[in-house]
Amino acid sequence: MTEPIRLLLADDQALVRGALAALLSLEPDLTVVAEVGRGDEVVPEALRTRPDVALLDVEMPGLDGIAATGALRAALPDCRVLVVTTFGRPGFLRRAMEAGANGFVVKDTPARQLADAVRRVHAGLRVVDPTLAAETLATGASPLTERETEVLRTARGGGTVAELAATLHLSEGTVRNHLSAAIGKTGARNRADAVRVAEENGWLLGG
């Protein structure tokens, strides 16, 4: 009998993590060997437990799932990564694949399909949510520069231009220019709308 596929689960929501573990453990050829609630715990735990496949959420404290994917692929190249997330945003998929993920599915994927995705990723295949793949091709990469992204990310919490400038160590004029460019590139009506559009496309992840 072949050895079961060893799984590491990383999700900051304990209930979600527990439910995933329970569902996947029902499969005779899958076994959960580790569970973590923070992105910066992924690599140390993977080095300790040597999973075959890691299922990572995108938004986690310590390190986001995309950065954790890159770190895990560097530390343990034989471990496959399947990103399983609530946030089915096109920008997330593109960045996850660029970081070395082998698959990307959303959390409402039925349990049987998720287990099948794990098996396919373990076998060396690439698994991508088909709807998200189509959206990613239609949306394309982020049109924002690194600095525009940084300004919008800082603007998520509100604040005046003066406050943003102080936080970013930039002049108010420079911040206004970056905000204006970001509003134009996202086709937004105003600053808050630009933040919303960028968020929905997964362009503000990280930082």
mmCIF file of C-alpha atoms in Angstrom:
data_model
loop_
_atom_site.group_PDB
_atom_site.id
_atom_site.type_symbol
_atom_site.label_atom_id
_atom_site.label_comp_id
_atom_site.label_asym_id
_atom_site.label_seq_id
_atom_site.Cartn_x
_atom_site.Cartn_y
_atom_site.Cartn_z
ATOM 1 C CA MET A 1 0.000 0.000 0.000
ATOM 2 C CA THR A 2 1.345 3.427 -0.931
ATOM 3 C CA GLU A 3 2.087 5.958 1.779
ATOM 4 C CA PRO A 4 -0.663 8.577 2.264
ATOM 5 C CA ILE A 5 -0.024 12.092 0.995
ATOM 6 C CA ARG A 6 1.218 14.210 3.902
ATOM 7 C CA LEU A 7 -0.514 17.608 4.247
ATOM 8 C CA LEU A 8 0.283 20.872 6.015
ATOM 9 C CA LEU A 9 -2.653 23.280 6.489
ATOM 10 C CA ALA A 10 -2.097 27.004 7.032
ATOM 11 C CA ASP A 11 -5.084 29.248 7.784
ATOM 12 C CA ASP A 12 -5.479 31.916 10.453
ATOM 13 C CA GLN A 13 -9.104 30.914 11.123
ATOM 14 C CA ALA A 14 -9.020 27.923 13.464
ATOM 15 C CA LEU A 15 -12.561 26.823 12.542
ATOM 16 C CA VAL A 16 -11.794 26.800 8.826
ATOM 17 C CA ARG A 17 -8.497 25.017 9.420
ATOM 18 C CA GLY A 18 -10.201 22.415 11.603
ATOM 19 C CA ALA A 19 -12.969 21.837 9.068
ATOM 20 C CA LEU A 20 -10.448 21.411 6.251
ATOM 21 C CA ALA A 21 -8.425 18.980 8.355
ATOM 22 C CA ALA A 22 -11.522 16.948 9.230
ATOM 23 C CA LEU A 23 -12.741 16.749 5.620
ATOM 24 C CA LEU A 24 -9.368 15.858 4.128
ATOM 25 C CA SER A 25 -8.638 13.289 6.849
ATOM 26 C CA LEU A 26 -11.722 11.340 5.732
ATOM 27 C CA GLU A 27 -9.825 10.468 2.546
ATOM 28 C CA PRO A 28 -7.847 7.224 3.061
ATOM 29 C CA ASP A 29 -4.881 8.412 0.972
ATOM 30 C CA LEU A 30 -4.503 11.807 2.710
ATOM 31 C CA THR A 31 -3.127 12.570 6.175
ATOM 32 C CA VAL A 32 -2.798 15.961 7.886
ATOM 33 C CA VAL A 33 0.609 16.131 9.596
ATOM 34 C CA ALA A 34 0.657 19.830 10.557
ATOM 35 C CA GLU A 35 -1.645 22.824 11.084
ATOM 36 C CA VAL A 36 -0.503 26.428 11.528
ATOM 37 C CA GLY A 37 -2.332 29.737 11.946
ATOM 38 C CA ARG A 38 0.363 32.147 10.747
ATOM 39 C CA GLY A 39 2.255 32.538 7.489
ATOM 40 C CA ASP A 40 5.621 32.807 9.219
ATOM 41 C CA GLU A 41 5.052 29.391 10.858
ATOM 42 C CA VAL A 42 4.742 27.589 7.505
ATOM 43 C CA VAL A 43 8.435 27.004 6.711
ATOM 44 C CA PRO A 44 9.581 25.988 10.237
ATOM 45 C CA GLU A 45 6.674 23.552 10.577
ATOM 46 C CA ALA A 46 7.198 22.187 7.064
ATOM 47 C CA LEU A 47 10.883 21.560 7.771
ATOM 48 C CA ARG A 48 9.856 19.739 10.959
ATOM 49 C CA THR A 49 7.044 17.590 9.512
ATOM 50 C CA ARG A 50 8.088 17.256 5.833
ATOM 51 C CA PRO A 51 4.655 17.461 4.137
ATOM 52 C CA ASP A 52 4.160 16.476 0.485
ATOM 53 C CA VAL A 53 1.584 19.219 -0.114
ATOM 54 C CA ALA A 54 0.960 22.482 1.764
ATOM 55 C CA LEU A 55 -2.489 24.098 1.602
ATOM 56 C CA LEU A 56 -2.048 27.814 2.273
ATOM 57 C CA ASP A 57 -4.553 30.612 2.798
ATOM 58 C CA VAL A 58 -3.667 33.981 1.211
ATOM 59 C CA GLU A 59 -4.327 36.427 4.031
ATOM 60 C CA MET A 60 -2.542 35.393 7.231
ATOM 61 C CA PRO A 61 -0.675 37.277 9.968
ATOM 62 C CA GLY A 62 3.118 37.166 10.036
ATOM 63 C CA LEU A 63 3.489 36.496 6.314
ATOM 64 C CA ASP A 64 0.852 36.384 3.592
ATOM 65 C CA GLY A 65 0.253 33.097 1.807
ATOM 66 C CA ILE A 66 1.936 34.234 -1.398
ATOM 67 C CA ALA A 67 5.159 35.239 0.385
ATOM 68 C CA ALA A 68 4.932 31.986 2.380
ATOM 69 C CA THR A 69 4.617 30.064 -0.900
ATOM 70 C CA GLY A 70 7.869 31.543 -2.183
ATOM 71 C CA ALA A 71 9.647 30.891 1.118
ATOM 72 C CA LEU A 72 8.397 27.294 1.285
ATOM 73 C CA ARG A 73 9.357 26.512 -2.319
ATOM 74 C CA ALA A 74 12.859 27.828 -1.590
ATOM 75 C CA ALA A 75 13.252 25.934 1.705
ATOM 76 C CA LEU A 76 11.563 22.673 0.671
ATOM 77 C CA PRO A 77 11.438 22.443 -3.157
ATOM 78 C CA ASP A 78 9.821 18.987 -3.133
ATOM 79 C CA CYS A 79 6.783 20.253 -1.218
ATOM 80 C CA ARG A 80 3.920 21.210 -3.541
ATOM 81 C CA VAL A 81 1.768 24.236 -2.718
ATOM 82 C CA LEU A 82 -1.991 24.522 -3.181
ATOM 83 C CA VAL A 83 -3.373 27.959 -2.338
ATOM 84 C CA VAL A 84 -6.889 27.622 -0.880
ATOM 85 C CA THR A 85 -8.514 30.980 -0.261
ATOM 86 C CA THR A 86 -11.721 32.896 0.338
ATOM 87 C CA PHE A 87 -10.309 35.672 -1.826
ATOM 88 C CA GLY A 88 -10.824 34.560 -5.406
ATOM 89 C CA ARG A 89 -9.227 37.661 -6.884
ATOM 90 C CA PRO A 90 -7.375 37.535 -10.202
ATOM 91 C CA GLY A 91 -4.301 39.372 -8.904
ATOM 92 C CA PHE A 92 -3.872 36.797 -6.133
ATOM 93 C CA LEU A 93 -3.821 33.912 -8.618
ATOM 94 C CA ARG A 94 -1.206 35.544 -10.840
ATOM 95 C CA ARG A 95 1.059 36.375 -7.899
ATOM 96 C CA ALA A 96 0.624 32.930 -6.316
ATOM 97 C CA MET A 97 1.692 31.225 -9.533
ATOM 98 C CA GLU A 98 4.647 33.580 -9.914
ATOM 99 C CA ALA A 99 5.685 32.666 -6.334
ATOM 100 C CA GLY A 100 5.720 28.975 -7.246
ATOM 101 C CA ALA A 101 2.266 27.704 -6.255
ATOM 102 C CA ASN A 102 1.172 24.534 -8.039
ATOM 103 C CA GLY A 103 -2.527 25.183 -7.643
ATOM 104 C CA PHE A 104 -5.090 27.799 -6.633
ATOM 105 C CA VAL A 105 -8.670 27.030 -5.559
ATOM 106 C CA VAL A 106 -11.327 28.894 -3.602
ATOM 107 C CA LYS A 107 -12.550 27.654 -0.214
ATOM 108 C CA ASP A 108 -16.089 26.885 -1.347
ATOM 109 C CA THR A 109 -14.689 24.128 -3.590
ATOM 110 C CA PRO A 110 -16.579 20.892 -2.684
ATOM 111 C CA ALA A 111 -14.580 18.551 -0.416
ATOM 112 C CA ARG A 112 -14.247 15.827 -3.050
ATOM 113 C CA GLN A 113 -12.909 18.293 -5.618
ATOM 114 C CA LEU A 114 -10.481 19.740 -3.067
ATOM 115 C CA ALA A 115 -9.147 16.271 -2.246
ATOM 116 C CA ASP A 116 -8.790 15.612 -5.974
ATOM 117 C CA ALA A 117 -6.927 18.940 -6.385
ATOM 118 C CA VAL A 118 -4.489 17.828 -3.658
ATOM 119 C CA ARG A 119 -3.860 14.527 -5.467
ATOM 120 C CA ARG A 120 -3.333 16.236 -8.820
ATOM 121 C CA VAL A 121 -0.928 18.806 -7.364
ATOM 122 C CA HIS A 122 0.955 15.989 -5.616
ATOM 123 C CA ALA A 123 1.214 14.178 -8.972
ATOM 124 C CA GLY A 124 2.924 17.212 -10.477
ATOM 125 C CA LEU A 125 -0.086 18.720 -12.255
ATOM 126 C CA ARG A 126 -1.197 22.330 -12.032
ATOM 127 C CA VAL A 127 -4.694 22.967 -10.687
ATOM 128 C CA VAL A 128 -6.409 26.335 -11.108
ATOM 129 C CA ASP A 129 -9.997 27.356 -10.428
ATOM 130 C CA PRO A 130 -11.328 27.700 -14.038
ATOM 131 C CA THR A 131 -13.446 30.807 -13.417
ATOM 132 C CA LEU A 132 -10.563 32.567 -11.741
ATOM 133 C CA ALA A 133 -8.167 31.579 -14.529
ATOM 134 C CA ALA A 134 -10.463 33.176 -17.112
ATOM 135 C CA GLU A 135 -10.800 36.338 -15.011
ATOM 136 C CA THR A 136 -7.037 36.549 -14.546
ATOM 137 C CA LEU A 137 -6.423 36.378 -18.276
ATOM 138 C CA ALA A 138 -9.036 39.105 -18.798
ATOM 139 C CA THR A 139 -7.758 41.355 -16.007
ATOM 140 C CA GLY A 140 -4.018 41.114 -16.574
ATOM 141 C CA ALA A 141 -1.284 42.181 -14.214
ATOM 142 C CA SER A 142 -1.530 45.211 -11.953
ATOM 143 C CA PRO A 143 -1.219 48.498 -13.873
ATOM 144 C CA LEU A 144 0.084 50.253 -10.746
ATOM 145 C CA THR A 145 3.721 51.081 -10.111
ATOM 146 C CA GLU A 146 5.321 49.924 -6.872
ATOM 147 C CA ARG A 147 5.041 53.424 -5.371
ATOM 148 C CA GLU A 148 1.396 53.877 -6.470
ATOM 149 C CA THR A 149 0.626 50.514 -4.877
ATOM 150 C CA GLU A 150 2.356 51.614 -1.665
ATOM 151 C CA VAL A 151 0.389 54.893 -1.578
ATOM 152 C CA LEU A 152 -2.956 53.118 -2.146
ATOM 153 C CA ARG A 153 -2.099 50.468 0.448
ATOM 154 C CA THR A 154 -1.414 53.227 2.991
ATOM 155 C CA ALA A 155 -4.611 55.026 1.947
ATOM 156 C CA ARG A 156 -6.728 51.958 2.854
ATOM 157 C CA GLY A 157 -6.890 53.178 6.445
ATOM 158 C CA GLY A 158 -8.093 56.651 5.454
ATOM 159 C CA GLY A 159 -6.213 59.781 6.502
ATOM 160 C CA THR A 160 -5.465 63.103 4.869
ATOM 161 C CA VAL A 161 -2.878 63.624 2.148
ATOM 162 C CA ALA A 162 -0.644 65.237 4.780
ATOM 163 C CA GLU A 163 -0.932 62.147 7.010
ATOM 164 C CA LEU A 164 -0.200 59.812 4.099
ATOM 165 C CA ALA A 165 2.811 61.927 3.130
ATOM 166 C CA ALA A 166 4.165 61.788 6.691
ATOM 167 C CA THR A 167 3.698 58.004 6.880
ATOM 168 C CA LEU A 168 5.385 57.436 3.528
ATOM 169 C CA HIS A 169 8.090 60.092 3.990
ATOM 170 C CA LEU A 170 7.036 61.786 0.765
ATOM 171 C CA SER A 171 5.945 65.314 -0.085
ATOM 172 C CA GLU A 172 2.199 66.026 -0.234
ATOM 173 C CA GLY A 173 2.525 66.895 -3.925
ATOM 174 C CA THR A 174 4.132 63.530 -4.683
ATOM 175 C CA VAL A 175 1.378 61.692 -2.800
ATOM 176 C CA ARG A 176 -1.298 63.650 -4.724
ATOM 177 C CA ASN A 177 0.421 62.744 -8.017
ATOM 178 C CA HIS A 178 0.565 59.043 -7.141
ATOM 179 C CA LEU A 179 -3.082 59.021 -5.999
ATOM 180 C CA SER A 180 -4.162 60.811 -9.176
ATOM 181 C CA ALA A 181 -2.252 58.298 -11.325
ATOM 182 C CA ALA A 182 -3.724 55.353 -9.412
ATOM 183 C CA ILE A 183 -7.272 56.733 -9.742
ATOM 184 C CA GLY A 184 -6.755 57.118 -13.496
ATOM 185 C CA LYS A 185 -5.251 53.657 -13.987
ATOM 186 C CA THR A 186 -7.985 51.878 -12.007
ATOM 187 C CA GLY A 187 -10.774 53.833 -13.721
ATOM 188 C CA ALA A 188 -11.984 54.889 -10.276
ATOM 189 C CA ARG A 189 -14.074 57.911 -9.266
ATOM 190 C CA ASN A 190 -11.976 58.854 -6.261
ATOM 191 C CA ARG A 191 -9.332 57.633 -3.849
ATOM 192 C CA ALA A 192 -11.619 55.268 -1.911
ATOM 193 C CA ASP A 193 -12.909 53.782 -5.154
ATOM 194 C CA ALA A 194 -9.336 53.255 -6.403
ATOM 195 C CA VAL A 195 -8.521 51.387 -3.177
ATOM 196 C CA ARG A 196 -11.660 49.231 -3.643
ATOM 197 C CA VAL A 197 -10.833 48.362 -7.277
ATOM 198 C CA ALA A 198 -7.202 47.540 -6.442
ATOM 199 C CA GLU A 199 -8.296 45.432 -3.437
ATOM 200 C CA GLU A 200 -10.820 43.446 -5.523
ATOM 201 C CA ASN A 201 -8.130 42.635 -8.081
ATOM 202 C CA GLY A 202 -5.611 41.569 -5.438
ATOM 203 C CA TRP A 203 -3.161 44.362 -6.350
ATOM 204 C CA LEU A 204 -2.598 45.594 -2.769
ATOM 205 C CA LEU A 205 -1.543 42.307 -1.195
ATOM 206 C CA GLY A 206 1.692 42.396 0.789
ATOM 207 C CA GLY A 207 3.526 45.295 2.364
#
